[in-house]
Short mmCIF file of C-alpha atoms and ligand atoms in Angstrom, two decimals:
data_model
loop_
_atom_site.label_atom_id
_atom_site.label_comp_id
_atom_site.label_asym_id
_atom_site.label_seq_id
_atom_site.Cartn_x
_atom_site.Cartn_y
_atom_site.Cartn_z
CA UNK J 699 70.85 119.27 112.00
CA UNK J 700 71.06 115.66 112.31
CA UNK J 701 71.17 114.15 115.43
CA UNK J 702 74.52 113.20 117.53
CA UNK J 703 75.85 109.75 117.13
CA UNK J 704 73.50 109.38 113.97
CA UNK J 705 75.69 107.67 110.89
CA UNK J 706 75.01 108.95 107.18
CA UNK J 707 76.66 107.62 104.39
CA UNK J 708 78.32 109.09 101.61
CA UNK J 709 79.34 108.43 98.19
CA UNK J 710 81.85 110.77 96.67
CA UNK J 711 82.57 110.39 92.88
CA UNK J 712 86.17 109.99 90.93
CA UNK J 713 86.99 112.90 88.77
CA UNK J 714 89.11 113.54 85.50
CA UNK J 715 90.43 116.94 86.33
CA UNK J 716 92.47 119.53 83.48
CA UNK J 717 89.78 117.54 80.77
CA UNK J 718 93.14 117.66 78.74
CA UNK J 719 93.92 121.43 78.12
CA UNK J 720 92.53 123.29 81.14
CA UNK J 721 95.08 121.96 83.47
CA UNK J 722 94.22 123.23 87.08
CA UNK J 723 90.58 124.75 85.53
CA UNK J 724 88.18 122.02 83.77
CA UNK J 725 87.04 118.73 85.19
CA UNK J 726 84.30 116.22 85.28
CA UNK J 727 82.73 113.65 87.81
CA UNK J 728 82.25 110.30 87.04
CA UNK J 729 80.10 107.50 87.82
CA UNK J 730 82.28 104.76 88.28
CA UNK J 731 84.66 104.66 90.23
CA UNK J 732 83.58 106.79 94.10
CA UNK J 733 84.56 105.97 97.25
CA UNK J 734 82.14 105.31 100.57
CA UNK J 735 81.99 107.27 103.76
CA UNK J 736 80.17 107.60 107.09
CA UNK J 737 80.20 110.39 109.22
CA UNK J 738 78.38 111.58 112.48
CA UNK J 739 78.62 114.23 115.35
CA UNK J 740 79.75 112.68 118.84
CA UNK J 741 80.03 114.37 121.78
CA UNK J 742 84.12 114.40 122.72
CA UNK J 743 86.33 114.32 125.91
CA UNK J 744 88.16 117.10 126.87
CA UNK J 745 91.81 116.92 124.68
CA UNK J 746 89.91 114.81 122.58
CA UNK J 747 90.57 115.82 118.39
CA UNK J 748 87.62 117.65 117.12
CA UNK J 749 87.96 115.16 113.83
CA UNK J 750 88.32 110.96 114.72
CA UNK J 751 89.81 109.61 110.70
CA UNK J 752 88.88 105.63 110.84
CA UNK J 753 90.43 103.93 107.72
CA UNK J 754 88.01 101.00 106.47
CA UNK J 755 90.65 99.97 103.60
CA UNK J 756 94.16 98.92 103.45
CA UNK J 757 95.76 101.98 102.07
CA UNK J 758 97.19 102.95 105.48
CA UNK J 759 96.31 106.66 105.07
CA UNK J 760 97.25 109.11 107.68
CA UNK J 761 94.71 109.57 110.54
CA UNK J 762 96.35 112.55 111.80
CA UNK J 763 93.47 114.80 110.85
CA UNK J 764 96.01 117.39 109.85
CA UNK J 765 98.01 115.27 108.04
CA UNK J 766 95.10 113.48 106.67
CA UNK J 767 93.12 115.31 102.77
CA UNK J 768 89.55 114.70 104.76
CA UNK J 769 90.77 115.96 108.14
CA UNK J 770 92.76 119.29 106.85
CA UNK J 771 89.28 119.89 104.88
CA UNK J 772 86.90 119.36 107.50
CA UNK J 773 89.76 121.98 110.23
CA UNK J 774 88.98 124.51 107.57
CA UNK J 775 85.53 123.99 108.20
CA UNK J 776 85.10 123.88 111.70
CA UNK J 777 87.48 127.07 111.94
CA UNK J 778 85.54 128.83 110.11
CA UNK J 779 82.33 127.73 111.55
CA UNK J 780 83.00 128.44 115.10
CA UNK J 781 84.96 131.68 114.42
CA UNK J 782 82.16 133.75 112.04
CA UNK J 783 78.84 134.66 112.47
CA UNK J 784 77.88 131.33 110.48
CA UNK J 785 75.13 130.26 113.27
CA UNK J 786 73.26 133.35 112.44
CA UNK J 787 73.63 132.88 108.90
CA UNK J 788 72.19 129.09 108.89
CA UNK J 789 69.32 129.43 111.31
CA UNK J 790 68.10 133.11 110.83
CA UNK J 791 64.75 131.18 109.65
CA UNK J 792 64.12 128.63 112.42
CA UNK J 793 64.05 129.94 116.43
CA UNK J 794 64.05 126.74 117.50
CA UNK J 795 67.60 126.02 116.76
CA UNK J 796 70.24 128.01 118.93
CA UNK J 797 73.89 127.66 120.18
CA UNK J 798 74.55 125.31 117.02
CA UNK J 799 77.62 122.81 117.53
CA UNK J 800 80.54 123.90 120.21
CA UNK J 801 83.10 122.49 118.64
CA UNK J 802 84.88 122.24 122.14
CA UNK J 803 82.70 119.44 123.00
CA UNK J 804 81.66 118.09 119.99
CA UNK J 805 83.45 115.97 117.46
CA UNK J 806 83.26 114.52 113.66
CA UNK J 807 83.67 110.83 113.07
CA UNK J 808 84.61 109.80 109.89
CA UNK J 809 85.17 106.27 108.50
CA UNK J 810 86.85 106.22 104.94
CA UNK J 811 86.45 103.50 102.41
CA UNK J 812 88.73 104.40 99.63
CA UNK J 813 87.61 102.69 96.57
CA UNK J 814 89.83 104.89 94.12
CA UNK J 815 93.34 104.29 94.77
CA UNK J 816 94.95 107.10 96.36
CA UNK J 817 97.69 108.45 93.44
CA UNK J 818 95.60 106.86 90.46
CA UNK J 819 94.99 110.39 89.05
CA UNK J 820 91.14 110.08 88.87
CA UNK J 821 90.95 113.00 92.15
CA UNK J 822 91.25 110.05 94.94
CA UNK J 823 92.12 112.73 97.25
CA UNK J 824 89.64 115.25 95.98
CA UNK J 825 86.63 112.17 96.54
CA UNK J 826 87.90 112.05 100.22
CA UNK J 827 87.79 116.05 101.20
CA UNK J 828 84.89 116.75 99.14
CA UNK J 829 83.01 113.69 100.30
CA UNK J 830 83.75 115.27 103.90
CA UNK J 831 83.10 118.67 104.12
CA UNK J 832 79.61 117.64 102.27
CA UNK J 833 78.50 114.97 104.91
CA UNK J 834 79.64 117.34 107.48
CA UNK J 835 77.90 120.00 105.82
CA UNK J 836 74.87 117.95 106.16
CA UNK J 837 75.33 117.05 109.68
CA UNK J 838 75.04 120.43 110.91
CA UNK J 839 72.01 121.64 108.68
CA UNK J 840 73.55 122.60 105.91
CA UNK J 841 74.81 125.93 106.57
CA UNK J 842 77.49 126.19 104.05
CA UNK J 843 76.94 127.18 100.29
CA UNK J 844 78.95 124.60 98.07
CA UNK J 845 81.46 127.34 96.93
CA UNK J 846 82.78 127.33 100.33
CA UNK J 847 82.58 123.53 100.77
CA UNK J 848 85.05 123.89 97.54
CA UNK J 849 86.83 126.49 99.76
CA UNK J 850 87.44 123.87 102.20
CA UNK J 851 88.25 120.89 100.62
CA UNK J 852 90.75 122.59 98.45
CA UNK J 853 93.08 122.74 102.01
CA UNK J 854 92.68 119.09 101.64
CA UNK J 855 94.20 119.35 98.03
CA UNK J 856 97.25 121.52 99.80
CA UNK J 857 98.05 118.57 102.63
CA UNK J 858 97.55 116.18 99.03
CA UNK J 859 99.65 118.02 96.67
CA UNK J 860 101.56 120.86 98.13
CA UNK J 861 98.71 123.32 96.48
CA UNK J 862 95.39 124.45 96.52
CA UNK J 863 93.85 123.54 93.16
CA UNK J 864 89.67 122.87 92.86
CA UNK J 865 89.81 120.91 89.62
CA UNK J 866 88.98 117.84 91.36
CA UNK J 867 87.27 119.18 93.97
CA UNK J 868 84.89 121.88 91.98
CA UNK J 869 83.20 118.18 90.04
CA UNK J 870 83.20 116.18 92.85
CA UNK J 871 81.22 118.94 94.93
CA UNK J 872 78.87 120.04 92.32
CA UNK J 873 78.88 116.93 89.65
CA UNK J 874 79.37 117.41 86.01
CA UNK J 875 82.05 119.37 84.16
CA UNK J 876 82.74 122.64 85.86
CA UNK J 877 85.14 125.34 85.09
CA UNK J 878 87.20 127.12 87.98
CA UNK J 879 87.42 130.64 86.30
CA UNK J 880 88.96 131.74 89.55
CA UNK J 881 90.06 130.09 92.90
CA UNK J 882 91.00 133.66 94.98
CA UNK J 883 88.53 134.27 95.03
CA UNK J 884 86.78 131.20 93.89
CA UNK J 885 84.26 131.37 91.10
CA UNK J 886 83.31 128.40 90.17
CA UNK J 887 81.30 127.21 87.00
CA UNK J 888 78.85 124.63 86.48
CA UNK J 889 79.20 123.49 82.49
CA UNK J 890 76.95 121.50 80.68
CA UNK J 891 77.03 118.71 78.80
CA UNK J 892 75.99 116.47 76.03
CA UNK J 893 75.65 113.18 76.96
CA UNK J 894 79.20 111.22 76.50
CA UNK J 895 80.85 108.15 77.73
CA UNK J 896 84.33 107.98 79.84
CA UNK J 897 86.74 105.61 79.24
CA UNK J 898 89.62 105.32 81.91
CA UNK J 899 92.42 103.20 82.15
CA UNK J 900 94.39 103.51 85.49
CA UNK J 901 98.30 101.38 84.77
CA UNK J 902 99.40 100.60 88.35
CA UNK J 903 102.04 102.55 88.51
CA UNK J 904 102.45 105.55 91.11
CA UNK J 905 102.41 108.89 89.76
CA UNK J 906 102.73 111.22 92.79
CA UNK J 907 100.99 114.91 91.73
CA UNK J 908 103.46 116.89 93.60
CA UNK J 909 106.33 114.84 91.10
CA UNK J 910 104.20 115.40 87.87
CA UNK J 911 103.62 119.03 88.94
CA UNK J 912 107.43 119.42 89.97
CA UNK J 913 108.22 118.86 86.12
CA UNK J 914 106.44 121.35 84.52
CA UNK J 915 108.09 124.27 82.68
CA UNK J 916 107.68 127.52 84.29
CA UNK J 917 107.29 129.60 81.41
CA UNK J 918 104.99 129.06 78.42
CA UNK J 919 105.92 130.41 74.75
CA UNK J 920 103.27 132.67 73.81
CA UNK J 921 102.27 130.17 70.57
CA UNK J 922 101.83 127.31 72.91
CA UNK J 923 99.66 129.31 75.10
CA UNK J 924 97.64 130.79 72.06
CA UNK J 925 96.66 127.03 71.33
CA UNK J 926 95.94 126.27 74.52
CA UNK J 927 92.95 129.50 74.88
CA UNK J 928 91.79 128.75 71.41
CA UNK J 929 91.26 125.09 72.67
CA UNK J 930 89.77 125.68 75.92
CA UNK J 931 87.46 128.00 74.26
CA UNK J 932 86.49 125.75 71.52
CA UNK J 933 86.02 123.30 74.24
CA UNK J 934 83.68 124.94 76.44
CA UNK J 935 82.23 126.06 73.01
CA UNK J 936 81.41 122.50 72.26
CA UNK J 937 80.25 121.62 75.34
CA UNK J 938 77.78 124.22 75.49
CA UNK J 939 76.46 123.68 72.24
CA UNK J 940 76.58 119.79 72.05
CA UNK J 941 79.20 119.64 69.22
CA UNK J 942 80.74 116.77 69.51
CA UNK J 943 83.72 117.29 66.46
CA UNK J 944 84.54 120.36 68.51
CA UNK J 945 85.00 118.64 72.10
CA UNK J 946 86.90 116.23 70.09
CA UNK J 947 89.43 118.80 67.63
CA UNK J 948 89.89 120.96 71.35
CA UNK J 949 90.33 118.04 72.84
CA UNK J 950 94.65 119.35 72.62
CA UNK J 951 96.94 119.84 75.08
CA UNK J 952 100.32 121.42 73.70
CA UNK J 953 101.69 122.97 77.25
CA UNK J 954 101.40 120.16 80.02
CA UNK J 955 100.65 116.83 78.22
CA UNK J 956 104.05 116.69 76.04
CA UNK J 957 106.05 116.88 79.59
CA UNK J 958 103.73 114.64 81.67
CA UNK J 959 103.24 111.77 79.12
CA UNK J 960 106.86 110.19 79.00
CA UNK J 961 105.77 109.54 83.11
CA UNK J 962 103.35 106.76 81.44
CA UNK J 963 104.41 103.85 79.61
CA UNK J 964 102.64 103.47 76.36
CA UNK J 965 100.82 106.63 75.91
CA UNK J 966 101.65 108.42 72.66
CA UNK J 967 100.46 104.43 71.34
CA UNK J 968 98.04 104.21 73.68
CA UNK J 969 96.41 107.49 72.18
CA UNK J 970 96.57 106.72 68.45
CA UNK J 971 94.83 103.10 69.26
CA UNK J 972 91.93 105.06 70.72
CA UNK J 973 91.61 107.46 68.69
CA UNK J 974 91.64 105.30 65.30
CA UNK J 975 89.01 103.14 67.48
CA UNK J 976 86.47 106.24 67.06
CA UNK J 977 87.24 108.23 70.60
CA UNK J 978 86.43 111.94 70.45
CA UNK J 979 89.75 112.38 71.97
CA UNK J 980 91.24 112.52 75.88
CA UNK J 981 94.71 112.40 77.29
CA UNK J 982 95.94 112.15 80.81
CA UNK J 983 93.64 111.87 83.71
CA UNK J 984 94.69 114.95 86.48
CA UNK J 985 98.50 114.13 86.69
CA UNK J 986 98.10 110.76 85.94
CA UNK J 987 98.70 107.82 85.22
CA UNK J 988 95.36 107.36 84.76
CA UNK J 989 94.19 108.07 80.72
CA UNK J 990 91.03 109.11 79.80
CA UNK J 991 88.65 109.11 76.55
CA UNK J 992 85.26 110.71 75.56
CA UNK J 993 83.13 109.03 73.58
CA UNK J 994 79.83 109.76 71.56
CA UNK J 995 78.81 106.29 72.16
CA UNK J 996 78.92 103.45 74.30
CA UNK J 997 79.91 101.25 71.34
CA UNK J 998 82.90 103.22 71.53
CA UNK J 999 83.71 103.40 74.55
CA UNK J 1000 83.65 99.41 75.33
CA UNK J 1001 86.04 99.62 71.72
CA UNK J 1002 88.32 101.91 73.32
CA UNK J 1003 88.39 100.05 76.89
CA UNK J 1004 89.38 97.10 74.26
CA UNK J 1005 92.52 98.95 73.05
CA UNK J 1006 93.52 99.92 76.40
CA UNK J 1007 93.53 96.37 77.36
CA UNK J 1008 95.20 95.29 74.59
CA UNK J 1009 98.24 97.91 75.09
CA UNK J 1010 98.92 97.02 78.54
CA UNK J 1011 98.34 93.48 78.34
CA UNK J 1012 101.32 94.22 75.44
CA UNK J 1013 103.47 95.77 77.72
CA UNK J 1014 102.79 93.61 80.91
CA UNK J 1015 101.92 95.85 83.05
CA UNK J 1016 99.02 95.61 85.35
CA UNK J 1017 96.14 98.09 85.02
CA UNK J 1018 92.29 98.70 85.76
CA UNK J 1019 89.73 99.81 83.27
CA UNK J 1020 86.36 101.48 83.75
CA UNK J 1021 83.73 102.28 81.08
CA UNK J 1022 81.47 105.44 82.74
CA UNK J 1023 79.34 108.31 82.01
CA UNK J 1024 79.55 111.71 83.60
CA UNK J 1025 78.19 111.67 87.58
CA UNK J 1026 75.78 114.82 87.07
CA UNK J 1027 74.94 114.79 91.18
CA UNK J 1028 78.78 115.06 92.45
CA UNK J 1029 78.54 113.79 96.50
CA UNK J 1030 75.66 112.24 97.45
CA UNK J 1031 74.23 111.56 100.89
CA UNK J 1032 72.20 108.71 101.98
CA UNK J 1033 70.96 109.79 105.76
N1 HSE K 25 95.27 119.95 87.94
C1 HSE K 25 96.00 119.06 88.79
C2 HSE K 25 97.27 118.64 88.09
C3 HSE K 25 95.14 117.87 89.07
O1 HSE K 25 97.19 118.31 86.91
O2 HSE K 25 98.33 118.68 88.71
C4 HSE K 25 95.80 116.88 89.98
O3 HSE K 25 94.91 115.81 90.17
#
């Protein structure tokens, strides 16, 4: 356990969750961009929250933890901590440590630099839970496996988006492209990966996920959904095996994209461009209005970055680009 009052820092990675046709199941962590963090234990006042939020950017979050992706995450936590047989579980091997944390008396302290915007649809909200219940994970010896740090965060997906979903969360925790074959109960699965380059261009415009999850259709025509297994299939397929012409051909989304895109200006163009400039293939980022593209080299990517400039600089509208590679680490820890 690390010592009260003792800072760490952490660095939580942006995610492309849905990796076009597993909406709510496939994702990735990137390198570029992650937001910052510190977190320690301090002893609190009676009445005193259990969880102190400290904004370091301008985004004017909510530091109700309750209210707040991070807070609701690390409640989860502490709930669960203090109510199970947890300090057992953590500390069967070393005598020395006893009584743990009382949460009655003792506090987390959390200062959150948001370096992906919040609504940019590259799992700002996902960077902030995860990035939490990992540092406080760490703080108190590590007694939680990451499948139930995903547990946790994924409340901070509910306060985010009206529902749990770990497609942002699952990548962020563990790093790479994971699959979320289940989330009740969770089962959660680490994918590899041939090495490939991320393209991302974020227009700044506001797509809210509980708006671009509003939209969808409730019921799916058995065709569509044929498509839609034969491509996530041929996707994992492809991942496994380092195909690159598969990721690229299952790189199709016939159920969620077609709804979702007219939310983004410029996107059906926006694809062909970066596809004709030699991208394996992407689509929306999460819910948007972030886009993404995969790449089997750099070359590319920097081509397709050029293309996404070029569209928006068309259409006047103000946007961000990154060029990135897959984070294979997900939250990291500096103590
Ligand atoms: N799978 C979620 C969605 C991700 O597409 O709504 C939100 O970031």
């Amino acid at each position: 356990m690390v010592p009260l009052n003792q800072w760490i820092k952490i660095k939580a990675p942006a995610t492309v969750a849905n990796m076009v046709c597993g909406f709510d199941i496939l994702g990735f962590a990137v390198n570029n961009p992650y937001d910052e963090m510190e977190m320690r234990l301090v002893n609190r006042a009676a009445g005193q929250a259990s969880i102190t939020i400290i904004n370091i950017d301008d985004y004017n979050l909510p530091t109700d933890p309750e209210k707040n992706v991070a807070g609701a995450a690390l409640l989860a936590m502490i709930e669960e901590y203090t109510a199970n047989s947890i300090i057992e579980k953590s500390f069967a091997d070393d005598a020395t440590q006893t009584g743990l944390v009382d949460f009655s008396t003792i506090g987390f302290e959390v200062k959150i630099n948001k370096l992906i915007k919040p609504g940019s649809g590259v799992g700002s909200s996902a960077a902030s839970s995860a990035g939490a219940v990992v540092g406080a994970n760490y703080l108190l010896g590590n007694p939680f496996t990451k499948d139930d740090l995903v547990r946790f965060a994924m409340n901070g997906e509910k306060v985010a988006s009206g529902v749990k979903h770990a497609d942002n969360i699952a990548p962020c925790i563990h790093g790479g492209v994971t699959l979320v074959r289940s989330i009740f109960p969770l089962e959660v699965i680490a994918l590899p990966s041939p090495t490939l380059f991320v393209t991302i261009v974020h227009p700044q415009i506001e797509v809210r996920t509980a708006d671009a999850r509003s939209i969808l259709k409730q019921n799916v025509q058995l065709k569509d959904a044929i498509k839609q297994w034969g491509n996530i299939a041929g996707l994992v397929a492809g991942l496994m095996k380092g195909d690159y012409d598969l990721i690229g051909r299952s790189l199709e989304d016939v159920i969620i994209e077609p709804v979702r895109s007219i939310l983004i200006p410029g996107f059906d163009d926006l694809k062909k461009a970066c596809k004709a400039a030699g991208a394996l293939g992407g689509g929306i980022s999460g819910s948007g209005p972030s886009i993404f593209f995969l790449s089997k080299e750099k070359e590319t990517a920097i081509a397709v970055e050029k293309e996404m400039k070029k569209l928006y600089e068309g259409l006047e509208l103000a946007h961000h680009t990154y060029v990135t590679t897959i984070n294979q680490t997900g939250v990291e820890i500096e103590a």
